[in-house]
mmCIF file of C-alpha atoms in Angstrom:
data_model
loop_
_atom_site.group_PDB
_atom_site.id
_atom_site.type_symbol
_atom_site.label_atom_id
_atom_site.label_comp_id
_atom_site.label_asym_id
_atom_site.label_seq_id
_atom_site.Cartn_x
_atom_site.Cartn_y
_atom_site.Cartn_z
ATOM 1 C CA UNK A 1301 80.516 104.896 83.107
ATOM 2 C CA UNK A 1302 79.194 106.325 86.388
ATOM 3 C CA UNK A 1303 77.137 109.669 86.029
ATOM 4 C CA UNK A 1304 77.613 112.031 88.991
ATOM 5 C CA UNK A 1305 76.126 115.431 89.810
ATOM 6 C CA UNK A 1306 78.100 117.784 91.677
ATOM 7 C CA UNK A 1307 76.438 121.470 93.034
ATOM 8 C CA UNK A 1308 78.248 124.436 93.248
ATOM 9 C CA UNK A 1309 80.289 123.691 89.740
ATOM 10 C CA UNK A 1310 82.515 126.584 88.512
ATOM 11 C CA UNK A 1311 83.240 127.230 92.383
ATOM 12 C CA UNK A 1312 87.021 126.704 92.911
ATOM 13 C CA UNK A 1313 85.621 124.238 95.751
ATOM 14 C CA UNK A 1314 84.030 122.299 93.642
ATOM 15 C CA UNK A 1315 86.214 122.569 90.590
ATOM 16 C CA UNK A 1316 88.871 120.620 93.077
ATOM 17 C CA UNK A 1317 86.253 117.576 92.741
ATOM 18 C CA UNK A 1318 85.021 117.928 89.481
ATOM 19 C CA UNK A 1319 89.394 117.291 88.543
ATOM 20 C CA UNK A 1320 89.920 114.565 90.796
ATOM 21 C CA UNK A 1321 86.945 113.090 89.553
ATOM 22 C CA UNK A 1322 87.833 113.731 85.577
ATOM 23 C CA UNK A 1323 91.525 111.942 86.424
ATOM 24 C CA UNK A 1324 88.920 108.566 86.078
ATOM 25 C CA UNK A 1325 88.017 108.950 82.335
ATOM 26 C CA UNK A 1326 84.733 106.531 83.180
ATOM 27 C CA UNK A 1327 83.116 109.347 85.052
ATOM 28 C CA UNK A 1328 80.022 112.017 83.505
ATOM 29 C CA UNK A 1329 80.165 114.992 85.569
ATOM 30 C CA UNK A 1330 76.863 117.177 85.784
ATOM 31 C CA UNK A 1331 77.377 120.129 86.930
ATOM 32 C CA UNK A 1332 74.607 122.327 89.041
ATOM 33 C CA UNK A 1333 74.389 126.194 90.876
ATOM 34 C CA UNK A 1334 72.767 129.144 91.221
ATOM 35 C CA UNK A 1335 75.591 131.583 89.750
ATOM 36 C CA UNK A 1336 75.680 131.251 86.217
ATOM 37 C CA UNK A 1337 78.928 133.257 85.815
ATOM 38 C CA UNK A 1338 80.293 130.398 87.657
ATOM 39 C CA UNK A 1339 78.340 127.772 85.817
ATOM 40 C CA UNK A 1340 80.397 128.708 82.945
ATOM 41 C CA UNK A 1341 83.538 128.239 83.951
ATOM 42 C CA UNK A 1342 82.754 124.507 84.962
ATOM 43 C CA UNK A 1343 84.530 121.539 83.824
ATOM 44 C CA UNK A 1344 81.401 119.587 84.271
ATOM 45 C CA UNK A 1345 80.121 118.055 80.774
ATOM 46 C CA UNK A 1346 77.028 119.309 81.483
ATOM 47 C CA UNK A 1347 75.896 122.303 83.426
ATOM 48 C CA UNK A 1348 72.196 123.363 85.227
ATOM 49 C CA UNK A 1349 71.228 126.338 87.036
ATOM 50 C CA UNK A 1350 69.211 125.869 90.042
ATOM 51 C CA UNK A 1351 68.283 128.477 92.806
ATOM 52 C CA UNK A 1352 69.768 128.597 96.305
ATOM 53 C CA UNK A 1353 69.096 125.998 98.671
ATOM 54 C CA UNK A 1354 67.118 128.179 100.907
ATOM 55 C CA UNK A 1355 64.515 129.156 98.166
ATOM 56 C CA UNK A 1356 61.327 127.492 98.005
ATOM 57 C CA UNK A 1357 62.042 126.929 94.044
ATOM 58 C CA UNK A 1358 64.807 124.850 95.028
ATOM 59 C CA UNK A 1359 63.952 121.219 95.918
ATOM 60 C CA UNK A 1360 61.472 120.970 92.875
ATOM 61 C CA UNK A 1361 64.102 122.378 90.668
ATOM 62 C CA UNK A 1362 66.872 119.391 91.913
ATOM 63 C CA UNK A 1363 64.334 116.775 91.938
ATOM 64 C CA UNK A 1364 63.535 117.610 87.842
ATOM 65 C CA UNK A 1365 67.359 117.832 87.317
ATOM 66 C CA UNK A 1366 67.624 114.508 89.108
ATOM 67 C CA UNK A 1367 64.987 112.602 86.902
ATOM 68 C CA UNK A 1368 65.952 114.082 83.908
ATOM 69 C CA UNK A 1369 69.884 112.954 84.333
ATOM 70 C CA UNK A 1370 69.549 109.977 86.548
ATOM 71 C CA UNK A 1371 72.689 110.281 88.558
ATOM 72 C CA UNK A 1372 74.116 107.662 90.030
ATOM 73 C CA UNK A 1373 75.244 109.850 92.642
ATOM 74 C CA UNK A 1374 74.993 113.459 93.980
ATOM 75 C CA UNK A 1375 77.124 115.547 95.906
ATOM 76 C CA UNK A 1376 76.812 119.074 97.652
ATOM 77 C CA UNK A 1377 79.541 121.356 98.413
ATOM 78 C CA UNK A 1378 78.407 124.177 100.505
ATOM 79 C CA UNK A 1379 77.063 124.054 103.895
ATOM 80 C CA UNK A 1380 73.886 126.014 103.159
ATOM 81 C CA UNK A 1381 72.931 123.510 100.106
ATOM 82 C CA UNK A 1382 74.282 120.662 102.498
ATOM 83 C CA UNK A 1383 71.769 121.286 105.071
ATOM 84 C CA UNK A 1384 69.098 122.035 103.054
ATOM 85 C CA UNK A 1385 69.183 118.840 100.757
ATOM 86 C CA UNK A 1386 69.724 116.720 103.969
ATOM 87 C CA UNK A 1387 66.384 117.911 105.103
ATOM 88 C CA UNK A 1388 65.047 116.621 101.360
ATOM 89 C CA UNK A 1389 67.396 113.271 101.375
ATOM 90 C CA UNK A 1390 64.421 110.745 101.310
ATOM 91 C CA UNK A 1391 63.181 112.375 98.409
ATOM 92 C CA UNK A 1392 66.348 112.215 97.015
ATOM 93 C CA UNK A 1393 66.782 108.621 97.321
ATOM 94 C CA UNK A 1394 63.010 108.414 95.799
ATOM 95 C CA UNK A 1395 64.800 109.368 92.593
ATOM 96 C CA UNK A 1396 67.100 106.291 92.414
ATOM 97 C CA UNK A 1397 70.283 108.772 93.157
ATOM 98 C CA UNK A 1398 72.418 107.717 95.715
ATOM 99 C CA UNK A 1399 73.876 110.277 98.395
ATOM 100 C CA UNK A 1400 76.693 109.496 100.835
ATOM 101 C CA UNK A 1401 76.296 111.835 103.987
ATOM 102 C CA UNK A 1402 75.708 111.354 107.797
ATOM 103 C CA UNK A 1403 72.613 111.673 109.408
ATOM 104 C CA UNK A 1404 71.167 114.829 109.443
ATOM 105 C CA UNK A 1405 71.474 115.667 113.453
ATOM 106 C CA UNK A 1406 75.302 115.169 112.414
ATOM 107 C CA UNK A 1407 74.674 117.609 109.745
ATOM 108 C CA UNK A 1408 73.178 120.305 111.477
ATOM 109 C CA UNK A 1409 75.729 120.344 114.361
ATOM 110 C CA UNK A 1410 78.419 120.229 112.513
ATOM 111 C CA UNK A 1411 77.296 123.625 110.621
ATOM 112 C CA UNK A 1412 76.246 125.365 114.021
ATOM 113 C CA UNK A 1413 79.392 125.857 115.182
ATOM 114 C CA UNK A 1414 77.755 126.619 118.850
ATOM 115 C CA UNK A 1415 76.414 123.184 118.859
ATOM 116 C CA UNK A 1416 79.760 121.406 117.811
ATOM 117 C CA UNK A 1417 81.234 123.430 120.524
ATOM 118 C CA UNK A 1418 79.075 122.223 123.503
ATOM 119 C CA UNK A 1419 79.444 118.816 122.005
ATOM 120 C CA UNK A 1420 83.305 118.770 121.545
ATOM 121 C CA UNK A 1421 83.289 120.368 125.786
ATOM 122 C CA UNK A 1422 80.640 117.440 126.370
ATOM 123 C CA UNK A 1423 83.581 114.882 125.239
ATOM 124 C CA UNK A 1424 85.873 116.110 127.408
ATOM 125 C CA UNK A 1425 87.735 118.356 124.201
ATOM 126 C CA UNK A 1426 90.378 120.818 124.765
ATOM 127 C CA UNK A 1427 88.506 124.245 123.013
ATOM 128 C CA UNK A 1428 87.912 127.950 123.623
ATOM 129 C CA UNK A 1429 85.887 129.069 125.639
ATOM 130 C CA UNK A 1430 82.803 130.102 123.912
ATOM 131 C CA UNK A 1431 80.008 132.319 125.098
ATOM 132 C CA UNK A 1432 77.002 133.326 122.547
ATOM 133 C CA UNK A 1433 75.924 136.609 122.260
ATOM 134 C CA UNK A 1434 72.616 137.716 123.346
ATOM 135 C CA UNK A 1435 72.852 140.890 124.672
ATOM 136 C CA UNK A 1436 75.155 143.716 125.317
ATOM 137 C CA UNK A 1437 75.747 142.110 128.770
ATOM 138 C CA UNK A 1438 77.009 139.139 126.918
ATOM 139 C CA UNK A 1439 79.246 141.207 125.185
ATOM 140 C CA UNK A 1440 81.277 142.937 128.259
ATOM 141 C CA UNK A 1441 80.864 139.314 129.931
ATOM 142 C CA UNK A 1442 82.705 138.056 126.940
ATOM 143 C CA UNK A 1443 85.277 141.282 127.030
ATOM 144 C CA UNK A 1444 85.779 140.160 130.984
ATOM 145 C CA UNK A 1445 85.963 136.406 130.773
ATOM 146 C CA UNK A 1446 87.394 135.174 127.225
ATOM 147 C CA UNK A 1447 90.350 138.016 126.625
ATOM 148 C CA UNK A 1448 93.940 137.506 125.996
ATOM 149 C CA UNK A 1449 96.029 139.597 127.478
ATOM 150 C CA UNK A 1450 96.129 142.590 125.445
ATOM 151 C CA UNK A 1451 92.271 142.379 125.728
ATOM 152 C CA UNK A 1452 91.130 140.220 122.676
ATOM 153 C CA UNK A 1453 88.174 138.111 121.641
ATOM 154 C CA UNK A 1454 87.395 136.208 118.801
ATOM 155 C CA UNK A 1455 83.955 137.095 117.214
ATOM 156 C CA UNK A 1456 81.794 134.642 114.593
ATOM 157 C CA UNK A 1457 78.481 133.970 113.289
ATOM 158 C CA UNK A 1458 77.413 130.449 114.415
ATOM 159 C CA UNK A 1459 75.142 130.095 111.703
ATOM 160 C CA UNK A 1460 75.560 128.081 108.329
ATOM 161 C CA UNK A 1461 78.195 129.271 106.446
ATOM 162 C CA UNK A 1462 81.985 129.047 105.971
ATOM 163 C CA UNK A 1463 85.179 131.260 105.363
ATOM 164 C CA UNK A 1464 85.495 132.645 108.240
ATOM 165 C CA UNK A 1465 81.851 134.413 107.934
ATOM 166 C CA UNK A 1466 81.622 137.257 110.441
ATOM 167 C CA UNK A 1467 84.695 136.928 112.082
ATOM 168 C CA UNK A 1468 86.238 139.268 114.249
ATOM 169 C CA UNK A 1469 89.444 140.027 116.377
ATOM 170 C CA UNK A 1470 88.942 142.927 118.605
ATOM 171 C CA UNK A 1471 89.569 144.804 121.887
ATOM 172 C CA UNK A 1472 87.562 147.615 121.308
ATOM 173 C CA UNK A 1473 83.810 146.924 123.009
ATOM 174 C CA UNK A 1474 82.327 149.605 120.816
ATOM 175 C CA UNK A 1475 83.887 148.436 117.497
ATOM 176 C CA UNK A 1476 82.018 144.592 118.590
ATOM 177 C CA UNK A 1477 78.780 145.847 118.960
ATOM 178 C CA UNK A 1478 79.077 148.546 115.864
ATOM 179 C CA UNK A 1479 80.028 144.618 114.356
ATOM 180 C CA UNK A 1480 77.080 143.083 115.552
ATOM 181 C CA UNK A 1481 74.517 145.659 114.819
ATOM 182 C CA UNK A 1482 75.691 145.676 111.438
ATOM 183 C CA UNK A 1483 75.379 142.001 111.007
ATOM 184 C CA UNK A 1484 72.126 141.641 113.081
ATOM 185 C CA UNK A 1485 73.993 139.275 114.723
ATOM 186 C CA UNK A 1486 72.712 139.059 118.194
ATOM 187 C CA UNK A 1487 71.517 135.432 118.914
ATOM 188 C CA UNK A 1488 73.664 134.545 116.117
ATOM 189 C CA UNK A 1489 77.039 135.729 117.362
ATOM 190 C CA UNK A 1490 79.421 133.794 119.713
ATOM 191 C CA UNK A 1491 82.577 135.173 121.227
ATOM 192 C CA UNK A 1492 85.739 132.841 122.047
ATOM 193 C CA UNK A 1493 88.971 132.987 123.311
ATOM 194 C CA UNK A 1494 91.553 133.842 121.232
ATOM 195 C CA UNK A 1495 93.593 131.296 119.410
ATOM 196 C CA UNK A 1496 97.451 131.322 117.359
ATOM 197 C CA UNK A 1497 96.950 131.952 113.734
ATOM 198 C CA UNK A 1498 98.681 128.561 113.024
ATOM 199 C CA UNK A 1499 96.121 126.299 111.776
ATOM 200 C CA UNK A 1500 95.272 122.571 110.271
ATOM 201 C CA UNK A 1501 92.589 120.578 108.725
ATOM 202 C CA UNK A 1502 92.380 116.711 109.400
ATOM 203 C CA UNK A 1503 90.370 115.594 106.214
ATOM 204 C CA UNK A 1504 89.166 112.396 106.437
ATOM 205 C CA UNK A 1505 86.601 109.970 105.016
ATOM 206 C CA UNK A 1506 84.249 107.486 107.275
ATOM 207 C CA UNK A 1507 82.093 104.673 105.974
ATOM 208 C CA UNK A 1508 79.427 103.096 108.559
ATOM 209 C CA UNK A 1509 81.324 103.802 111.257
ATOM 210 C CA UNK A 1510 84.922 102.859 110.540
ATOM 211 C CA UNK A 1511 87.773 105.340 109.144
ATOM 212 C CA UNK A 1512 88.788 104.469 105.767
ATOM 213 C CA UNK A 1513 91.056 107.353 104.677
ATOM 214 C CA UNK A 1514 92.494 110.566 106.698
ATOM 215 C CA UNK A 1515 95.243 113.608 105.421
ATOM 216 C CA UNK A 1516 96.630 116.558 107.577
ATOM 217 C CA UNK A 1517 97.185 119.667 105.812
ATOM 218 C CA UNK A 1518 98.788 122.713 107.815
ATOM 219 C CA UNK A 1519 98.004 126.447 106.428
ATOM 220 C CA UNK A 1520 100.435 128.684 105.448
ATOM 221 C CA UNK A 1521 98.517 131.823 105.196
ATOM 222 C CA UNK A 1522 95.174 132.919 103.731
ATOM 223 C CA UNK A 1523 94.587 133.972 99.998
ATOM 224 C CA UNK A 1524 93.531 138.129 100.502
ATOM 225 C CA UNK A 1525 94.219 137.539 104.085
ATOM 226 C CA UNK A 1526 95.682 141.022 104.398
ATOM 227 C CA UNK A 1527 91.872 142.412 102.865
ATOM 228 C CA UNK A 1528 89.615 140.445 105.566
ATOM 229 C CA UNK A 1529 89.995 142.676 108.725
ATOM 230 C CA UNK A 1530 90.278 138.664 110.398
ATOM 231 C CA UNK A 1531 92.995 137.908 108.258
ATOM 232 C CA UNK A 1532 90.825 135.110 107.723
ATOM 233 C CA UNK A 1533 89.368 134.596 103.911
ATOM 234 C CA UNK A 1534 88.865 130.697 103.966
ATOM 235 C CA UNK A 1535 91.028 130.360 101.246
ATOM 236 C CA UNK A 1536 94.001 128.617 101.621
ATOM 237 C CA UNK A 1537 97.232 130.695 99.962
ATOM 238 C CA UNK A 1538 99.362 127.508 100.838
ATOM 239 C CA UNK A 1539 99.257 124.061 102.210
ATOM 240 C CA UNK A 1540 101.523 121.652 103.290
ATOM 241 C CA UNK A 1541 100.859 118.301 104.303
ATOM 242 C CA UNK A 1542 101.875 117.052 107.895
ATOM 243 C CA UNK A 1543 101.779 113.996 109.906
ATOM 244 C CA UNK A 1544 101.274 114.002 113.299
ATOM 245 C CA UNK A 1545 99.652 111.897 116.208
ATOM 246 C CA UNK A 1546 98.521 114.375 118.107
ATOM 247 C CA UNK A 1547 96.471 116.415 115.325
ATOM 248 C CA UNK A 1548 95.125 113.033 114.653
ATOM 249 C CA UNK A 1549 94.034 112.098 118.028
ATOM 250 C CA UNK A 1550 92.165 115.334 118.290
ATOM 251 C CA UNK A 1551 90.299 115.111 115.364
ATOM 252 C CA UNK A 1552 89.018 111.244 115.803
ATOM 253 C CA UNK A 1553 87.696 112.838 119.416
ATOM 254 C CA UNK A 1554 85.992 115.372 117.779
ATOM 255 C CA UNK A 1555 84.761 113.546 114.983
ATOM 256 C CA UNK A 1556 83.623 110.858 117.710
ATOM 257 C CA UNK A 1557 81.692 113.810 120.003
ATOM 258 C CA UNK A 1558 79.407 114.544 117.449
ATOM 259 C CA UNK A 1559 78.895 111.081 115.685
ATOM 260 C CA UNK A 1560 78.743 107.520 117.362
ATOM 261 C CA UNK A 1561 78.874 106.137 113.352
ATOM 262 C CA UNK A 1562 80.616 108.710 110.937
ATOM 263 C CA UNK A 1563 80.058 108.449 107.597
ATOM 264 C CA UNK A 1564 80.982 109.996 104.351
ATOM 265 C CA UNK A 1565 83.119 113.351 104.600
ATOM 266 C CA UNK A 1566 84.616 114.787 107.720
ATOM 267 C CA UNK A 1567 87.144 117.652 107.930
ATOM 268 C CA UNK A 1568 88.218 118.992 111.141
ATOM 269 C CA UNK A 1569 89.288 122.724 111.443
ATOM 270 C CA UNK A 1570 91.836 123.314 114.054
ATOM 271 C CA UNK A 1571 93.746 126.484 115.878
ATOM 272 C CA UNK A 1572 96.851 126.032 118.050
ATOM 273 C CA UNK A 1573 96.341 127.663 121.411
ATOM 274 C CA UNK A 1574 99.555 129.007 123.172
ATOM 275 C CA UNK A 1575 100.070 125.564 124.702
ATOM 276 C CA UNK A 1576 101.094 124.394 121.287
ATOM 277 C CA UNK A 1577 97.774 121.999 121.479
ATOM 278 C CA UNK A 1578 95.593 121.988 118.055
ATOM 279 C CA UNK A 1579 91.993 122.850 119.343
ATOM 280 C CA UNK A 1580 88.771 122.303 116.978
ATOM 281 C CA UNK A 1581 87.059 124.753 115.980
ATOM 282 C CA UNK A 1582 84.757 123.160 113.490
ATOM 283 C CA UNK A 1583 84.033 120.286 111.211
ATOM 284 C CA UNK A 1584 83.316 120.731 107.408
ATOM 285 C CA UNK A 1585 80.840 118.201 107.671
ATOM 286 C CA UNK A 1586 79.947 116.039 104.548
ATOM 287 C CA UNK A 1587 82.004 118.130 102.045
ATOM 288 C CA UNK A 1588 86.077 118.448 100.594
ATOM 289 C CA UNK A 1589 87.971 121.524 101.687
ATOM 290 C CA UNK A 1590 88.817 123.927 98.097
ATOM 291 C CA UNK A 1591 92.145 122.515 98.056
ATOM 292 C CA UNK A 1592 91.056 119.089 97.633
ATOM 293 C CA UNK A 1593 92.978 118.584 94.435
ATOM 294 C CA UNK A 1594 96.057 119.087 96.499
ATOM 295 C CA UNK A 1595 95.758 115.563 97.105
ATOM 296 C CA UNK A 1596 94.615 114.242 94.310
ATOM 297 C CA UNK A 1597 97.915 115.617 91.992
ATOM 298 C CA UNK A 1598 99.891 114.270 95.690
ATOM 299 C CA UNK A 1599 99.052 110.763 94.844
ATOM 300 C CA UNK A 1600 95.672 110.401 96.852
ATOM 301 C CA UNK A 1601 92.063 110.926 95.214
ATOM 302 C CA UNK A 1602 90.204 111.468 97.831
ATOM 303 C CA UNK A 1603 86.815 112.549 96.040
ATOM 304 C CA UNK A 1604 87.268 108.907 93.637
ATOM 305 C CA UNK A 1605 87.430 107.730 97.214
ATOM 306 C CA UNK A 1606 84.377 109.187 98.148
ATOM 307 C CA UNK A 1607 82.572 108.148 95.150
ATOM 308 C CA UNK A 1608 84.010 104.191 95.127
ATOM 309 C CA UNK A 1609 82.454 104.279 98.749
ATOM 310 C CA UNK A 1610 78.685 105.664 97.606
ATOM 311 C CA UNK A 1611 78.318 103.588 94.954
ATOM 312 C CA UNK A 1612 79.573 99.876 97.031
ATOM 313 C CA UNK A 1613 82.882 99.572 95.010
ATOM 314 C CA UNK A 1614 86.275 99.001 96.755
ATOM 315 C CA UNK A 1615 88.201 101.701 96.758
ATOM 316 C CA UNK A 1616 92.113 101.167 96.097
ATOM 317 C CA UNK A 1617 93.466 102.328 99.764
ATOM 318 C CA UNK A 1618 93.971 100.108 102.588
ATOM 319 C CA UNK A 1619 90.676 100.926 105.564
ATOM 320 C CA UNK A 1620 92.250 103.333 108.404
ATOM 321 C CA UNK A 1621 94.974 105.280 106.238
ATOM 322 C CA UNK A 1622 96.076 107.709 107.873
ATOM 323 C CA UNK A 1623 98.515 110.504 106.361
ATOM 324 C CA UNK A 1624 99.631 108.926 103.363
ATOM 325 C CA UNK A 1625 101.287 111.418 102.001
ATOM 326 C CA UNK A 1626 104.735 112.859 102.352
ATOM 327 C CA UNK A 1627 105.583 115.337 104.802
ATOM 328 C CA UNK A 1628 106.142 118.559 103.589
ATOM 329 C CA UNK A 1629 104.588 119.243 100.282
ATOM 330 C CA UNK A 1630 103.221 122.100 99.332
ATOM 331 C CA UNK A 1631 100.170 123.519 97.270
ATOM 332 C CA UNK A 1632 100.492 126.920 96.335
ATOM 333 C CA UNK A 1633 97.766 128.957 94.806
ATOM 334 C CA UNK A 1634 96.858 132.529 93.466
ATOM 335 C CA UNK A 1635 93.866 134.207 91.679
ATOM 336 C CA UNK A 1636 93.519 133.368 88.409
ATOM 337 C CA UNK A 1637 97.272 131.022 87.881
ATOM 338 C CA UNK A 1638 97.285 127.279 88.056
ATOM 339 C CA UNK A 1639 98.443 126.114 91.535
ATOM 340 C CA UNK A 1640 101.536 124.364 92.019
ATOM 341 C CA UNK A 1641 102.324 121.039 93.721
ATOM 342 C CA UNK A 1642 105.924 121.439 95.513
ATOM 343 C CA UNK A 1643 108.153 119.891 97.499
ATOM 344 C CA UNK A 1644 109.046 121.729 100.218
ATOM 345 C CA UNK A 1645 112.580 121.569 100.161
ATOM 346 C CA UNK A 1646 113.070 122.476 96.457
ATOM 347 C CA UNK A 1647 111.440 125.779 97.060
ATOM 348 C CA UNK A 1648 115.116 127.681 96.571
ATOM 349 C CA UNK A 1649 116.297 125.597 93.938
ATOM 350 C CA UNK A 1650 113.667 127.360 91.892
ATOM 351 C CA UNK A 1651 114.048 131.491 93.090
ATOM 352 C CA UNK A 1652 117.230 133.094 93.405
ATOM 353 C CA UNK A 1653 116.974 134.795 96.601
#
């Protein structure tokens, strides 16, 4: 039996890990994170509070859960909590727990979205234009140089954190800066060019270097998109899995800009522009998207995957899959009902339209 903790249980992220990992009967889940009304609702066998990443009571706290449990393994699945036990990873190891993530220069680009963008242009990457926001001459620079052409920009902390933190589409100069000022943001801001709102994440999983597994998944639409004044929630409402060259080309070049050797988790974020070609806008570095157990109930565990990798066992997919999985099905999902795996096709055999 293999004993693996996993942060941020009772988090629908990590809930899609804990149940792809729980489909293997020989693995102990131990769950850890800092909101105990989550905590609860974990499938984990066991459950620990620990503070946020960012606190100074944090690294002792993970180290004591760490000795007490010996873990043969231990994965993070927030950005904040990934960066911050990167920084601790030697200690980590000290413990006899073994973690599967890239380096931590990989790491910390990947979740400054201002670095990944200079380092996608550096390769030569078809992106927006990006300009970060200093000053309220940034501001009307970005008004003059990055609108579409009913006078948009795209607005979004560069700083750790996902679901579309601080984004916002705008014309109006005044209603940026009122946006800014409210967040603090300037420094932290950057403005780009506006994209489509059709979107895709390449998921895929590296070890030392060489691909080993990979899965498209195109968005239909945000959970509470209609409440985020970006339309943009970082939940996915539903996804449907695609294959296509050119979304995988893309991602392998941006993966590639930011690593020379990927390893462990690497999911690339990408918006169409009006050319019809899918432009990166990020990489979830080192963690599974929320709708990871889309996958797993497809046919492909991607977080047993994972953990096969981490611990030196073979894992039961051939190296360099890419897209194994139909075209076309669908994961649906909605607050508080169990999400459905569909085929896309059999959608009106079930509703009478």
């Amino acid at each position: 039996m293999k004993k693996i903790l996993i942060a941020g249980a009772g988090g629908a992220p990590t809930e899609g890990v804990i149940f792809s990992l729980l489909k293997n009967s020989d693995n102990y889940i131990v769950g850890m994170g800092s909101e105990p009304t989550d905590l609860i609702l974990s499938k984990a066998h066991k459950k620990y509070y620990i503070p946020y990443a960012n606190t100074a009571e944090y690294k002792d706290r993970l180290l004591e859960i760490l000795n007490r449990e010996k873990p043969d393994l231990v994965h993070f699945q927030n950005d904040l909590e990934i960066y911050h036990a990167s920084l601790i990873r030697e200690d980590i190891k000290a413990t006899g727990t073994k973690i599967f993530m890239p380096e931590h220069s990989v790491i910390d680009t990947c979740v400054h979205k201002y670095k990944s963008y200079q380092a996608f242009t550096d390769a030569g990457i078809v992106v927006p234009k990006n300009i970060v926001i200093n000053t309220e001459d940034d501001l009307k620079e970005a008004f003059e140089k990055l609108s579409d052409r009913v006078g948009k920009i795209w607005l979004r902390d560069s700083g750790i954190g996902g679901g579309g933190k601080g984004a916002l589409p705008t014309s109006d100069y005044n209603l940026a800066k009122a946006w800014i000022d409210h967040y603090e943001g300037w420094g932290e801001f950057i403005a780009a060019e506006m994209l489509t709102s059709r979107t895709v994440t390449w998921l895929s999983i590296w070890h030392r270097g060489k691909l080993v597994v990979a899965q498209a998944r195109a968005r239909e639409g945000w959970t509470h998109g209609s409440r985020a004044i970006s339309g943009v929630t970082g939940v996915t409402k539903v996804g449907v899995t695609v294959s296509d060259e050119k979304i995988s080309k893309v991602a392998i070049s941006a993966i590639e800009a930011i690593s020379d050797k990927p390893h462990g988790i690497f999911g690339v974020d990408m918006a169409y522009d009006s050319k019809g070609v899918p432009n990166p806008t990020e990489i979830n570095i080192s963690r599974f998207f929320t709708t990871v157990r889309f996958f797993t109930e497809a046919g492909v565990n991607f977080p047993e995957i994972f953990k096969k990798l981490a611990l030196d066992e073979h894992p039961k997919i051939e190296m360099g899959t890419i897209n194994p999985l139909k075209d076309n099905l669908m994961w649906v999902r909605a607050m508080d009902v169990e999400p459905k795996l569909v085929a896309k096709r059999n959608i009106e055999s079930e509703i009478i339209f």
